[in-house]
mmCIF file of C-alpha atoms and ligand atoms in Angstrom:
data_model
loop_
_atom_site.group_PDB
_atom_site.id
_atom_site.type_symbol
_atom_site.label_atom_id
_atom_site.label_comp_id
_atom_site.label_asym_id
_atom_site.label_seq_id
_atom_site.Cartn_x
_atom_site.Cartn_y
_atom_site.Cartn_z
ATOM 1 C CA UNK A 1 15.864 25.327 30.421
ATOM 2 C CA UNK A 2 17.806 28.910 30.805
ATOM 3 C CA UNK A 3 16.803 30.694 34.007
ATOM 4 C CA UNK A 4 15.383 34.154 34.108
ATOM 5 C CA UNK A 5 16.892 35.980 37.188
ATOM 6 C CA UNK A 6 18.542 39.220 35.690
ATOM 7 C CA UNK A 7 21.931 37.712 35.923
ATOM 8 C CA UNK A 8 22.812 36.952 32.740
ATOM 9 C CA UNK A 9 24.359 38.693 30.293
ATOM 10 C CA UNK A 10 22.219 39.860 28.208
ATOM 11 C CA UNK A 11 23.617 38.550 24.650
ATOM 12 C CA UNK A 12 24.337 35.150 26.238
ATOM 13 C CA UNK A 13 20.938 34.996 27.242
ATOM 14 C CA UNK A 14 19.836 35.612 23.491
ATOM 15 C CA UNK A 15 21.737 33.207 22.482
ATOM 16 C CA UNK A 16 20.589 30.517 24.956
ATOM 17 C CA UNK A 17 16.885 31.518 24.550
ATOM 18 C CA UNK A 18 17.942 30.750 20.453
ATOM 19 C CA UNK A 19 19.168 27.935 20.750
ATOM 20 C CA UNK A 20 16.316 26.496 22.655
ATOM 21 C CA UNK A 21 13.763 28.135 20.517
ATOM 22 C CA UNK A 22 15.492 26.282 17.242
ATOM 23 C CA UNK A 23 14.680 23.428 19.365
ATOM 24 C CA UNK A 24 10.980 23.509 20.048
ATOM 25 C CA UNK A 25 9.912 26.174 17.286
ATOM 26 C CA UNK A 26 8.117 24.430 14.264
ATOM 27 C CA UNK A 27 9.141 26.930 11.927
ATOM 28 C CA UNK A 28 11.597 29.925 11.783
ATOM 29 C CA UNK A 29 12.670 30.453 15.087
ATOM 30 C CA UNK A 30 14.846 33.449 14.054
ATOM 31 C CA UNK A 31 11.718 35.663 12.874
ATOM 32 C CA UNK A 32 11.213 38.812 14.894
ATOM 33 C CA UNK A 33 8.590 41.594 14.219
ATOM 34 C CA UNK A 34 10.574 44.522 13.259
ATOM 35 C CA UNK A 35 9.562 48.278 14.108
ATOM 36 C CA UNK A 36 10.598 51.291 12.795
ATOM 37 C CA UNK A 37 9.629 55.176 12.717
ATOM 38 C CA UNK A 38 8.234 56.600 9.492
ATOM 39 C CA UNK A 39 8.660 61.028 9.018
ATOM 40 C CA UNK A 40 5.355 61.775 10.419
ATOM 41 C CA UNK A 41 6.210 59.826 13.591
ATOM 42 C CA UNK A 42 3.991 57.196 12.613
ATOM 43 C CA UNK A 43 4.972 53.678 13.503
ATOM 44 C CA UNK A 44 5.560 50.357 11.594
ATOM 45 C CA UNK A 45 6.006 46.487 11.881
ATOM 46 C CA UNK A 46 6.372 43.376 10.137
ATOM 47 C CA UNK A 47 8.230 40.032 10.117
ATOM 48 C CA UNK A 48 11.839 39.666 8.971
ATOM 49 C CA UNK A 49 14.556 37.172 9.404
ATOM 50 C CA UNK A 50 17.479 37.560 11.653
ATOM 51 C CA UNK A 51 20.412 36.270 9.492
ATOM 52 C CA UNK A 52 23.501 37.286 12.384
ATOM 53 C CA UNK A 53 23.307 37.580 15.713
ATOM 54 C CA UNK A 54 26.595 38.114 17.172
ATOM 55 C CA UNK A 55 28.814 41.233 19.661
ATOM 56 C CA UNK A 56 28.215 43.464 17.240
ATOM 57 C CA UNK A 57 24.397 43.586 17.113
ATOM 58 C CA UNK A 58 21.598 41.970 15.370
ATOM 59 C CA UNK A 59 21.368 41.886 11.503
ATOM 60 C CA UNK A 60 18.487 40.977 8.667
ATOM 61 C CA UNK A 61 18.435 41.932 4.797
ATOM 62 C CA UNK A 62 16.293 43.563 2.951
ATOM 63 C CA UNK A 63 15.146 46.179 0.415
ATOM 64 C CA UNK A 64 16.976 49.276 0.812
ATOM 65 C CA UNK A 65 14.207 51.064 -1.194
ATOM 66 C CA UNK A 66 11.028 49.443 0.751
ATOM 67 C CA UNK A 67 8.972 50.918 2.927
ATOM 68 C CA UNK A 68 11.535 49.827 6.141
ATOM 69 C CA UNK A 69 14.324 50.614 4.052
ATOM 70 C CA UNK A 70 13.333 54.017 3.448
ATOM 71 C CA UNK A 71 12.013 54.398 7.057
ATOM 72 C CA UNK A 72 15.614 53.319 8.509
ATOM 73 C CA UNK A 73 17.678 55.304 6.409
ATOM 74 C CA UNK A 74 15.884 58.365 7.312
ATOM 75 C CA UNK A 75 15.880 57.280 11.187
ATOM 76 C CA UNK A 76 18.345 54.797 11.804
ATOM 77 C CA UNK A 77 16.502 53.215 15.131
ATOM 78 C CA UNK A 78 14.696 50.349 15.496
ATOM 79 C CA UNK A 79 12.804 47.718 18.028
ATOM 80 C CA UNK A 80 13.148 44.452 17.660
ATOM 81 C CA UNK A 81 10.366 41.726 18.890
ATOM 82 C CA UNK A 82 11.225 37.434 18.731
ATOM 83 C CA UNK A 83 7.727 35.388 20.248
ATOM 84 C CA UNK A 84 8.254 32.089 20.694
ATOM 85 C CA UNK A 85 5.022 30.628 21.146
ATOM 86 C CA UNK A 86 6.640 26.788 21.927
ATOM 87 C CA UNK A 87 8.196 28.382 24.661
ATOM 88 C CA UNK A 88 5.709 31.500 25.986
ATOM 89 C CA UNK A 89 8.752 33.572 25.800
ATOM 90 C CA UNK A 90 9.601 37.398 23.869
ATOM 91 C CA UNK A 91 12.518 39.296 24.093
ATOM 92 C CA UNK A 92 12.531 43.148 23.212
ATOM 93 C CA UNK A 93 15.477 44.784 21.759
ATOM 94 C CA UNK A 94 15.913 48.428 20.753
ATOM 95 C CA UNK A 95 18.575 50.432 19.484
ATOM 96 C CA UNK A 96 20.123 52.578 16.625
ATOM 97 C CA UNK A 97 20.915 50.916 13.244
ATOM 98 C CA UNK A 98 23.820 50.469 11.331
ATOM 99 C CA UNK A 99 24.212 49.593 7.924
ATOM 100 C CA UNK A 100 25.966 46.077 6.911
ATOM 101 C CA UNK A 101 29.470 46.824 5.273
ATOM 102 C CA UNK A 102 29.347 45.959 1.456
ATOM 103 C CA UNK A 103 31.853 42.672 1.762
ATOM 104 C CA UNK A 104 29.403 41.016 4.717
ATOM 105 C CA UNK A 105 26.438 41.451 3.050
ATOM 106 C CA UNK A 106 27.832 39.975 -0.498
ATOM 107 C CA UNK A 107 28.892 37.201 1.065
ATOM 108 C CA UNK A 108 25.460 36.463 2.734
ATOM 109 C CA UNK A 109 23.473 37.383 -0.359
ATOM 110 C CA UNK A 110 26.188 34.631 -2.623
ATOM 111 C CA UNK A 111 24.593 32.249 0.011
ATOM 112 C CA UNK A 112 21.067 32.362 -0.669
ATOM 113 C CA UNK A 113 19.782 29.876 -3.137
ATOM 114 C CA UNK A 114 19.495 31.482 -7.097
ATOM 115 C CA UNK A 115 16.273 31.885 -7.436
ATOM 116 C CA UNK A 116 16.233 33.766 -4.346
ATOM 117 C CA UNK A 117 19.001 36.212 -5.400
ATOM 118 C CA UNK A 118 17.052 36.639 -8.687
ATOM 119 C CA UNK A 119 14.125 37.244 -6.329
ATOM 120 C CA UNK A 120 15.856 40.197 -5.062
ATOM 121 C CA UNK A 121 16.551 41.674 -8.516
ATOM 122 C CA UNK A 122 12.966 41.421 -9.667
ATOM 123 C CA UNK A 123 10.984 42.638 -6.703
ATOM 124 C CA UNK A 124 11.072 46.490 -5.957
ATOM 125 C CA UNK A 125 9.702 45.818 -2.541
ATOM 126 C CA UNK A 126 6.858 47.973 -1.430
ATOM 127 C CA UNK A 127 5.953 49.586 -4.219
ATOM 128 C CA UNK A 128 2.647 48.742 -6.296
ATOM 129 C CA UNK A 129 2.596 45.760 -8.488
ATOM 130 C CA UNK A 130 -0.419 45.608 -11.033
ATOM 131 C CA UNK A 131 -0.623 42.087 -11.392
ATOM 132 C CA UNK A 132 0.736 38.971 -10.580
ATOM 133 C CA UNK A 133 2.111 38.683 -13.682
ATOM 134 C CA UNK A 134 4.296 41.861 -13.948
ATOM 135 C CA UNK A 135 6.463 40.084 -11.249
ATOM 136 C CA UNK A 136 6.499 37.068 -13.327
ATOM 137 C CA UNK A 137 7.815 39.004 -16.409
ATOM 138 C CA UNK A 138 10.490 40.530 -13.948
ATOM 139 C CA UNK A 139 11.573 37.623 -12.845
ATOM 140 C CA UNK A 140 11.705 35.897 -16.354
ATOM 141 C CA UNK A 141 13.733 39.119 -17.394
ATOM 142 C CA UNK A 142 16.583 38.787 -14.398
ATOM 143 C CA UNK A 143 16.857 35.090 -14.566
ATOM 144 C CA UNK A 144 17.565 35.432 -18.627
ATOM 145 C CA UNK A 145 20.043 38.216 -17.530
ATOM 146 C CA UNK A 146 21.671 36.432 -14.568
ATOM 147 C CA UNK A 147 21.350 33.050 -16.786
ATOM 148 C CA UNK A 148 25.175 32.061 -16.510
ATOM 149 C CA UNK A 149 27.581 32.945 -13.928
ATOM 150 C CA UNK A 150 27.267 34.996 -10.365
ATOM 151 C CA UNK A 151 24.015 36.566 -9.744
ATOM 152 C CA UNK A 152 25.315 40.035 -8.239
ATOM 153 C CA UNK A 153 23.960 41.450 -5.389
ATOM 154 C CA UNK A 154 21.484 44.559 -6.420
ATOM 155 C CA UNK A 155 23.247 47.931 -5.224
ATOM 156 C CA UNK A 156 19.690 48.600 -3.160
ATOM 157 C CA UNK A 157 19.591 45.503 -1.075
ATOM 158 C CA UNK A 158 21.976 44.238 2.175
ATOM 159 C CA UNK A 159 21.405 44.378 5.437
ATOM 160 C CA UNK A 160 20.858 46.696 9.146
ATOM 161 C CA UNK A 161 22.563 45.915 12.305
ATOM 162 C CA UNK A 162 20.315 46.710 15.279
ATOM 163 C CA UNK A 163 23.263 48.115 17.668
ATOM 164 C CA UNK A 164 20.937 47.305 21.016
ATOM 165 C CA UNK A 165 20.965 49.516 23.568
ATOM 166 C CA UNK A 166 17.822 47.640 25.324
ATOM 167 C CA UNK A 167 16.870 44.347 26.190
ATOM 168 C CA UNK A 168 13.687 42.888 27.868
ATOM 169 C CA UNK A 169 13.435 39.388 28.602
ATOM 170 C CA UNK A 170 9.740 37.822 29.708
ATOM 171 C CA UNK A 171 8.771 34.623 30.417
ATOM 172 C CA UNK A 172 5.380 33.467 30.521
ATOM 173 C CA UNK A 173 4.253 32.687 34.263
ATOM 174 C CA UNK A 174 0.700 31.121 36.331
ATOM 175 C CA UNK A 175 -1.869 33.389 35.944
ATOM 176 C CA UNK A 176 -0.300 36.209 33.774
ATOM 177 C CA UNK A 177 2.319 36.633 36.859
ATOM 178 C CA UNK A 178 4.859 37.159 34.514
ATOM 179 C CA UNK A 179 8.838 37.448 34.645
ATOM 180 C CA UNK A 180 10.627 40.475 32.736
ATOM 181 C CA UNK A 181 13.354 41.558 33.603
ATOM 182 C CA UNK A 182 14.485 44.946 31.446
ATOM 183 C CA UNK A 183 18.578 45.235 30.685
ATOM 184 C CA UNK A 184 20.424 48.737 30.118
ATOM 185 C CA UNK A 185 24.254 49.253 29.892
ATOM 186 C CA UNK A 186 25.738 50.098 33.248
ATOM 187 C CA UNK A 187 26.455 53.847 33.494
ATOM 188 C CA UNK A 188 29.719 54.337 31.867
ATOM 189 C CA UNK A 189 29.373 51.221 29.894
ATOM 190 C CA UNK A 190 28.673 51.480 25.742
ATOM 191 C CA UNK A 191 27.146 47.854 26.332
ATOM 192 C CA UNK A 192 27.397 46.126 23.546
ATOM 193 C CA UNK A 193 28.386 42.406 23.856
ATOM 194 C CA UNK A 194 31.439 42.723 26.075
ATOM 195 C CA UNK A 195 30.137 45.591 27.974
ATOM 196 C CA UNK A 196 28.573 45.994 31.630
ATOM 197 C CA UNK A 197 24.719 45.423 31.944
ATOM 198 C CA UNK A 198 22.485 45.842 34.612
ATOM 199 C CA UNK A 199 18.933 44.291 34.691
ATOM 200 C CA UNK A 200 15.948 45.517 36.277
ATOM 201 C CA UNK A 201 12.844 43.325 37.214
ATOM 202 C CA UNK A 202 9.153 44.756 36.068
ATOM 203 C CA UNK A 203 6.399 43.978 37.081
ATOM 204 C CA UNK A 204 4.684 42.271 34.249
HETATM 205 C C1 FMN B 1 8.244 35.152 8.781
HETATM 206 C C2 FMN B 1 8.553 36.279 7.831
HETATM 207 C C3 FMN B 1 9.877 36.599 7.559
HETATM 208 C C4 FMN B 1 10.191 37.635 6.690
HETATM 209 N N1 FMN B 1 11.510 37.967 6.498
HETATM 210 C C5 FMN B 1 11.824 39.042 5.739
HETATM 211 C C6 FMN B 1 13.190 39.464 5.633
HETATM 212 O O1 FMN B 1 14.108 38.897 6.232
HETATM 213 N N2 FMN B 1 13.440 40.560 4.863
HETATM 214 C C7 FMN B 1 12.450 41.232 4.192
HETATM 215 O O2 FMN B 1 12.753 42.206 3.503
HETATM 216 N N3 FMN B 1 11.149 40.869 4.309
HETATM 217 C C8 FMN B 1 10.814 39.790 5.065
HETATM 218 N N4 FMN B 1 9.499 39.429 5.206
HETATM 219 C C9 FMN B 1 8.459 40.247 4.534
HETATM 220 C C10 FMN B 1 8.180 41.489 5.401
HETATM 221 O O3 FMN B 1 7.392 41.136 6.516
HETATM 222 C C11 FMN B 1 7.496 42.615 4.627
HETATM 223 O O4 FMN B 1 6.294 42.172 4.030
HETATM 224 C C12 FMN B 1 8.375 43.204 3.531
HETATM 225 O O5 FMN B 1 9.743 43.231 3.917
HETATM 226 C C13 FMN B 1 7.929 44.616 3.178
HETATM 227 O O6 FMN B 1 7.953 45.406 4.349
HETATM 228 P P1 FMN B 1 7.946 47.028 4.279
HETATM 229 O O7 FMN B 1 6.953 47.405 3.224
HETATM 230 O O8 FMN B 1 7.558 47.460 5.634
HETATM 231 O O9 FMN B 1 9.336 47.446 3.919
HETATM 232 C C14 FMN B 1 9.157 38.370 6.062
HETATM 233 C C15 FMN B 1 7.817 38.040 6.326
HETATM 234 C C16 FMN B 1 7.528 37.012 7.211
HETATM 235 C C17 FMN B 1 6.080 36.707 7.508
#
């Protein structure tokens, strides 16, 4: 079991949490609650998949014209929120949001099964659907399109990079005595993966 003490870089700690969450989670460990700003100031969540974690920031794909989509484009900052139930663990993460360059994104979208990538094509994400059955037509329509060769990925879909400027690591304790420990970069320090963190212990 990783220790929780503040000392730890804060992106080897992520990955270490990871790992042992792909261990004891029954089902997508890598899911995180996602929140972004909408114009009026109004806040929004939900659920997406966190296909790269690596120095550069954390990355998941989507719609560029959804609801998030259009939220992020117009205010590129985001929170990020991973629960592990199996474990009693979270981790927060906030920070301004890059887009995925065109050649990373390609590549992860030619890895997703077809049906999937067809998926992508049919569903304009967020936006009313009469029926069932209209996505069923839409789908029918791309997969008779896309029937032979490469299923390109749609100009309005790839991915953000969460850049994060914030951690917060807690770990369940006896009788809601919590530990969370909240990392910032170091004054001086862009953080980032190979930069200078310091951690700070909350009460919980
Ligand atoms: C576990 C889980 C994982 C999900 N992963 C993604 C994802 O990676 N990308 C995505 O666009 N939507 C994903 N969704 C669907 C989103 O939660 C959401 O319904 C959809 O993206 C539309 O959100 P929006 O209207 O706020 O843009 C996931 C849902 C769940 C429950």
């Amino acid at each position: 079991m990783a220790t929780l003490d503040g000392k730890t870089h804060p992106f080897q700690l992520f990955d270490r949490w990871m790992a042992e969450a792909r261990e004891s989670e029954p089902n997508d460990p890598n899911a995180m609650a996602l929140a972004t700003v909408g114009p009026d100031g109004m806040p929004s969540l939900r659920m997406v998949l966190l296909k790269g974690a690596d120095e550069r920031g954390f990355v998941f794909y989507s719609n560029y014209q959804s609801r998030k989509g259009g939220e992020l484009l117009a205010h590129p900052k985001a929170a990020l929120l991973f629960h592990w139930k199996s474990l009693r663990r979270q981790i927060r993460i906030e920070g301004p949001v890059e887009r995925v360059g065109d050649a990373e994104a390609d590549a992860y979208f030619d890895s997703r099964p077809r049906q999937s990538r067809i998926g992508a094509w049919a569903s304009r994400q967020s936006r009313p659907l009469e029926g069932r059955l209209d996505l069923e037509k839409r789908v029918a329509l791309y997969a008779a399109r896309y029937a032979a060769g490469r299923v390109p990925r749609p100009p309005y879909w790839s991915g953000f990079r969460v850049l994060p400027t914030a951690f917060e690591f807690w770990r369940d304790g006896a009788f809601r005595l919590h530990d969370r420990f909240r990392y910032r970069p170091e004054e001086g320090s862009e953080g980032g993966a190979a930069g200078r963190w310091c951690s700070q212990r909350l009460y919980p």
